[in-house]
């Protein structure tokens, strides 16, 4: 197989795994919190803005942080605001800009949702190990969580 074909094959494998993980995340977030992955990622991006010391993000920053268009981000912000997860206001520095802040409820949702994402990823990685999937991909996904020399059935995965 040529290098180009190998690269495409590897990309296809990674893409399939990504879709499986995102689907599992979407299921868990929707079931437990009534949120989609994009909404949860938006909250996480806003939290990172707070940790960076700004306390808020502009709409443009949020759109760039979650990889959505401005119009899709505007719709997402409206949904989050309607659910009481964020507040928005016009920037006192630039009347054309909208500043976004997390509410206390959003912080609670983030605290509840983070383990759900972890569980979703662990579940898919566990399934991939049972399917004898690409070992290099499994090692990459496991990162420093696991001993790279351990076989999937040797690992102790926490029960949830």
PDB file of C-alpha atoms in Angstrom:
ATOM      1  CA  UNK A   1       0.000   0.000   0.000  1.00  0.00           C
ATOM      2  CA  UNK A   2       1.342   3.454  -0.867  1.00  0.00           C
ATOM      3  CA  UNK A   3       2.085   6.020   1.828  1.00  0.00           C
ATOM      4  CA  UNK A   4      -0.922   8.070   0.669  1.00  0.00           C
ATOM      5  CA  UNK A   5      -3.246   5.075   0.900  1.00  0.00           C
ATOM      6  CA  UNK A   6      -1.872   4.193   4.352  1.00  0.00           C
ATOM      7  CA  UNK A   7      -2.409   7.739   5.524  1.00  0.00           C
ATOM      8  CA  UNK A   8      -6.017   7.731   4.288  1.00  0.00           C
ATOM      9  CA  UNK A   9      -6.649   4.303   5.840  1.00  0.00           C
ATOM     10  CA  UNK A  10      -5.302   5.496   9.188  1.00  0.00           C
ATOM     11  CA  UNK A  11      -7.348   8.692   8.962  1.00  0.00           C
ATOM     12  CA  UNK A  12     -10.486   6.637   8.245  1.00  0.00           C
ATOM     13  CA  UNK A  13      -9.820   4.478  11.322  1.00  0.00           C
ATOM     14  CA  UNK A  14      -9.284   7.508  13.504  1.00  0.00           C
ATOM     15  CA  UNK A  15     -12.385   9.172  12.095  1.00  0.00           C
ATOM     16  CA  UNK A  16     -14.531   6.075  12.841  1.00  0.00           C
ATOM     17  CA  UNK A  17     -13.241   5.963  16.420  1.00  0.00           C
ATOM     18  CA  UNK A  18     -13.897   9.687  16.809  1.00  0.00           C
ATOM     19  CA  UNK A  19     -17.501   9.243  15.625  1.00  0.00           C
ATOM     20  CA  UNK A  20     -18.017   6.330  18.054  1.00  0.00           C
ATOM     21  CA  UNK A  21     -16.695   8.380  20.950  1.00  0.00           C
ATOM     22  CA  UNK A  22     -18.734  11.466  20.014  1.00  0.00           C
ATOM     23  CA  UNK A  23     -21.882   9.338  19.669  1.00  0.00           C
ATOM     24  CA  UNK A  24     -21.329   7.817  23.106  1.00  0.00           C
ATOM     25  CA  UNK A  25     -20.648  11.276  24.591  1.00  0.00           C
ATOM     26  CA  UNK A  26     -23.776  12.678  22.964  1.00  0.00           C
ATOM     27  CA  UNK A  27     -25.873   9.825  24.378  1.00  0.00           C
ATOM     28  CA  UNK A  28     -24.562  10.249  27.912  1.00  0.00           C
ATOM     29  CA  UNK A  29     -24.764  14.031  27.973  1.00  0.00           C
ATOM     30  CA  UNK A  30     -28.267  14.053  26.549  1.00  0.00           C
ATOM     31  CA  UNK A  31     -29.500  11.297  28.864  1.00  0.00           C
ATOM     32  CA  UNK A  32     -28.071  12.764  32.069  1.00  0.00           C
ATOM     33  CA  UNK A  33     -27.960  16.509  31.415  1.00  0.00           C
ATOM     34  CA  UNK A  34     -30.143  17.178  28.383  1.00  0.00           C
ATOM     35  CA  UNK A  35     -27.171  18.729  26.547  1.00  0.00           C
ATOM     36  CA  UNK A  36     -25.447  18.050  23.267  1.00  0.00           C
ATOM     37  CA  UNK A  37     -21.694  17.716  22.840  1.00  0.00           C
ATOM     38  CA  UNK A  38     -21.369  21.186  21.257  1.00  0.00           C
ATOM     39  CA  UNK A  39     -23.200  22.776  24.155  1.00  0.00           C
ATOM     40  CA  UNK A  40     -21.017  21.006  26.691  1.00  0.00           C
ATOM     41  CA  UNK A  41     -17.849  21.927  24.788  1.00  0.00           C
ATOM     42  CA  UNK A  42     -19.009  25.542  24.758  1.00  0.00           C
ATOM     43  CA  UNK A  43     -19.367  25.490  28.541  1.00  0.00           C
ATOM     44  CA  UNK A  44     -15.910  23.941  28.883  1.00  0.00           C
ATOM     45  CA  UNK A  45     -14.433  26.585  26.574  1.00  0.00           C
ATOM     46  CA  UNK A  46     -16.045  29.311  28.667  1.00  0.00           C
ATOM     47  CA  UNK A  47     -14.666  27.747  31.852  1.00  0.00           C
ATOM     48  CA  UNK A  48     -11.186  27.734  30.315  1.00  0.00           C
ATOM     49  CA  UNK A  49     -11.619  31.455  29.585  1.00  0.00           C
ATOM     50  CA  UNK A  50     -12.416  31.978  33.260  1.00  0.00           C
ATOM     51  CA  UNK A  51      -9.348  29.996  34.286  1.00  0.00           C
ATOM     52  CA  UNK A  52      -7.240  32.104  31.945  1.00  0.00           C
ATOM     53  CA  UNK A  53      -8.212  35.057  34.103  1.00  0.00           C
ATOM     54  CA  UNK A  54     -10.604  36.867  31.810  1.00  0.00           C
ATOM     55  CA  UNK A  55     -13.805  35.731  33.534  1.00  0.00           C
ATOM     56  CA  UNK A  56     -15.657  35.920  30.230  1.00  0.00           C
ATOM     57  CA  UNK A  57     -15.296  35.323  26.537  1.00  0.00           C
ATOM     58  CA  UNK A  58     -16.492  37.178  23.493  1.00  0.00           C
ATOM     59  CA  UNK A  59     -18.774  35.431  21.012  1.00  0.00           C
ATOM     60  CA  UNK A  60     -15.952  35.338  18.426  1.00  0.00           C
ATOM     61  CA  UNK A  61     -13.615  33.666  20.924  1.00  0.00           C
ATOM     62  CA  UNK A  62     -16.234  31.055  21.756  1.00  0.00           C
ATOM     63  CA  UNK A  63     -16.918  30.323  18.070  1.00  0.00           C
ATOM     64  CA  UNK A  64     -13.194  29.814  17.464  1.00  0.00           C
ATOM     65  CA  UNK A  65     -12.823  27.713  20.603  1.00  0.00           C
ATOM     66  CA  UNK A  66     -15.519  25.221  19.671  1.00  0.00           C
ATOM     67  CA  UNK A  67     -15.076  25.261  15.908  1.00  0.00           C
ATOM     68  CA  UNK A  68     -18.520  26.492  14.936  1.00  0.00           C
ATOM     69  CA  UNK A  69     -19.553  29.329  12.661  1.00  0.00           C
ATOM     70  CA  UNK A  70     -20.653  32.621  14.216  1.00  0.00           C
ATOM     71  CA  UNK A  71     -24.293  31.964  13.366  1.00  0.00           C
ATOM     72  CA  UNK A  72     -24.241  28.422  14.816  1.00  0.00           C
ATOM     73  CA  UNK A  73     -22.496  29.760  17.918  1.00  0.00           C
ATOM     74  CA  UNK A  74     -25.142  32.487  18.274  1.00  0.00           C
ATOM     75  CA  UNK A  75     -27.894  29.867  18.216  1.00  0.00           C
ATOM     76  CA  UNK A  76     -25.992  27.722  20.718  1.00  0.00           C
ATOM     77  CA  UNK A  77     -25.502  30.738  23.020  1.00  0.00           C
ATOM     78  CA  UNK A  78     -29.234  31.446  22.886  1.00  0.00           C
ATOM     79  CA  UNK A  79     -29.994  27.848  23.943  1.00  0.00           C
ATOM     80  CA  UNK A  80     -27.484  28.011  26.796  1.00  0.00           C
ATOM     81  CA  UNK A  81     -28.821  31.387  27.954  1.00  0.00           C
ATOM     82  CA  UNK A  82     -32.417  30.139  27.819  1.00  0.00           C
ATOM     83  CA  UNK A  83     -31.421  27.214  30.046  1.00  0.00           C
ATOM     84  CA  UNK A  84     -29.792  29.529  32.588  1.00  0.00           C
ATOM     85  CA  UNK A  85     -26.267  28.241  31.935  1.00  0.00           C
ATOM     86  CA  UNK A  86     -24.763  31.519  30.755  1.00  0.00           C
ATOM     87  CA  UNK A  87     -25.390  35.223  30.854  1.00  0.00           C
ATOM     88  CA  UNK A  88     -24.641  37.594  27.997  1.00  0.00           C
ATOM     89  CA  UNK A  89     -24.246  41.333  27.816  1.00  0.00           C
ATOM     90  CA  UNK A  90     -22.890  43.943  25.488  1.00  0.00           C
ATOM     91  CA  UNK A  91     -19.256  44.724  26.100  1.00  0.00           C
ATOM     92  CA  UNK A  92     -18.691  48.115  27.745  1.00  0.00           C
ATOM     93  CA  UNK A  93     -15.441  48.365  25.732  1.00  0.00           C
ATOM     94  CA  UNK A  94     -16.931  47.580  22.329  1.00  0.00           C
ATOM     95  CA  UNK A  95     -20.693  47.939  21.905  1.00  0.00           C
ATOM     96  CA  UNK A  96     -20.586  45.566  18.907  1.00  0.00           C
ATOM     97  CA  UNK A  97     -19.243  42.673  21.020  1.00  0.00           C
ATOM     98  CA  UNK A  98     -21.166  40.274  23.228  1.00  0.00           C
ATOM     99  CA  UNK A  99     -19.527  39.041  26.434  1.00  0.00           C
ATOM    100  CA  UNK A 100     -20.502  35.628  27.783  1.00  0.00           C
ATOM    101  CA  UNK A 101     -20.192  34.364  31.359  1.00  0.00           C
ATOM    102  CA  UNK A 102     -20.952  31.051  33.049  1.00  0.00           C
ATOM    103  CA  UNK A 103     -23.601  30.821  35.760  1.00  0.00           C
ATOM    104  CA  UNK A 104     -23.342  28.752  38.939  1.00  0.00           C
ATOM    105  CA  UNK A 105     -25.665  26.215  37.290  1.00  0.00           C
ATOM    106  CA  UNK A 106     -23.203  25.828  34.420  1.00  0.00           C
ATOM    107  CA  UNK A 107     -20.414  25.068  36.880  1.00  0.00           C
ATOM    108  CA  UNK A 108     -22.588  22.332  38.404  1.00  0.00           C
ATOM    109  CA  UNK A 109     -23.325  20.931  34.935  1.00  0.00           C
ATOM    110  CA  UNK A 110     -19.611  20.893  34.109  1.00  0.00           C
ATOM    111  CA  UNK A 111     -18.834  19.067  37.321  1.00  0.00           C
ATOM    112  CA  UNK A 112     -21.481  16.432  36.542  1.00  0.00           C
ATOM    113  CA  UNK A 113     -20.668  16.190  32.836  1.00  0.00           C
ATOM    114  CA  UNK A 114     -16.902  15.739  32.926  1.00  0.00           C
ATOM    115  CA  UNK A 115     -17.070  12.208  34.371  1.00  0.00           C
ATOM    116  CA  UNK A 116     -19.706  11.343  31.756  1.00  0.00           C
ATOM    117  CA  UNK A 117     -17.254  12.242  28.980  1.00  0.00           C
ATOM    118  CA  UNK A 118     -14.522  10.222  30.658  1.00  0.00           C
ATOM    119  CA  UNK A 119     -16.844   7.220  30.933  1.00  0.00           C
ATOM    120  CA  UNK A 120     -17.864   7.509  27.282  1.00  0.00           C
ATOM    121  CA  UNK A 121     -14.252   7.530  26.093  1.00  0.00           C
ATOM    122  CA  UNK A 122     -13.288   4.665  28.417  1.00  0.00           C
ATOM    123  CA  UNK A 123     -16.205   2.586  27.181  1.00  0.00           C
ATOM    124  CA  UNK A 124     -15.319   3.014  23.509  1.00  0.00           C
ATOM    125  CA  UNK A 125     -11.624   2.355  24.160  1.00  0.00           C
ATOM    126  CA  UNK A 126     -12.556  -0.772  26.134  1.00  0.00           C
ATOM    127  CA  UNK A 127     -14.733  -1.941  23.209  1.00  0.00           C
ATOM    128  CA  UNK A 128     -11.910  -1.263  20.759  1.00  0.00           C
ATOM    129  CA  UNK A 129      -9.563  -3.345  22.901  1.00  0.00           C
ATOM    130  CA  UNK A 130     -12.050  -6.199  22.940  1.00  0.00           C
ATOM    131  CA  UNK A 131     -12.363  -5.933  19.137  1.00  0.00           C
ATOM    132  CA  UNK A 132      -8.572  -6.280  18.748  1.00  0.00           C
ATOM    133  CA  UNK A 133      -8.452  -2.897  17.057  1.00  0.00           C
ATOM    134  CA  UNK A 134      -5.329  -1.066  15.963  1.00  0.00           C
ATOM    135  CA  UNK A 135      -2.893  -1.331  18.901  1.00  0.00           C
ATOM    136  CA  UNK A 136      -1.092   1.921  18.022  1.00  0.00           C
ATOM    137  CA  UNK A 137      -4.406   3.782  18.068  1.00  0.00           C
ATOM    138  CA  UNK A 138      -5.351   2.188  21.378  1.00  0.00           C
ATOM    139  CA  UNK A 139      -2.017   3.183  22.932  1.00  0.00           C
ATOM    140  CA  UNK A 140      -2.511   6.723  21.678  1.00  0.00           C
ATOM    141  CA  UNK A 141      -6.059   6.921  23.066  1.00  0.00           C
ATOM    142  CA  UNK A 142      -5.017   5.510  26.410  1.00  0.00           C
ATOM    143  CA  UNK A 143      -2.168   7.982  26.692  1.00  0.00           C
ATOM    144  CA  UNK A 144      -0.667   8.049  30.154  1.00  0.00           C
ATOM    145  CA  UNK A 145      -3.841   6.533  31.684  1.00  0.00           C
ATOM    146  CA  UNK A 146      -2.538   3.040  31.118  1.00  0.00           C
ATOM    147  CA  UNK A 147       0.666   1.101  30.938  1.00  0.00           C
ATOM    148  CA  UNK A 148       1.330   0.921  27.167  1.00  0.00           C
ATOM    149  CA  UNK A 149       2.592  -2.647  27.567  1.00  0.00           C
ATOM    150  CA  UNK A 150      -0.607  -3.853  29.250  1.00  0.00           C
ATOM    151  CA  UNK A 151      -3.093  -5.774  27.181  1.00  0.00           C
ATOM    152  CA  UNK A 152      -6.680  -4.456  27.210  1.00  0.00           C
ATOM    153  CA  UNK A 153      -7.987  -7.383  29.309  1.00  0.00           C
ATOM    154  CA  UNK A 154      -5.205  -6.867  31.892  1.00  0.00           C
ATOM    155  CA  UNK A 155      -6.289  -3.311  32.647  1.00  0.00           C
ATOM    156  CA  UNK A 156      -8.509  -2.506  35.559  1.00  0.00           C
ATOM    157  CA  UNK A 157     -11.236  -0.212  34.277  1.00  0.00           C
ATOM    158  CA  UNK A 158     -13.259   1.430  37.048  1.00  0.00           C
ATOM    159  CA  UNK A 159     -16.891   0.325  37.184  1.00  0.00           C
ATOM    160  CA  UNK A 160     -19.424   3.133  36.772  1.00  0.00           C
TER     161      UNK A 160
END
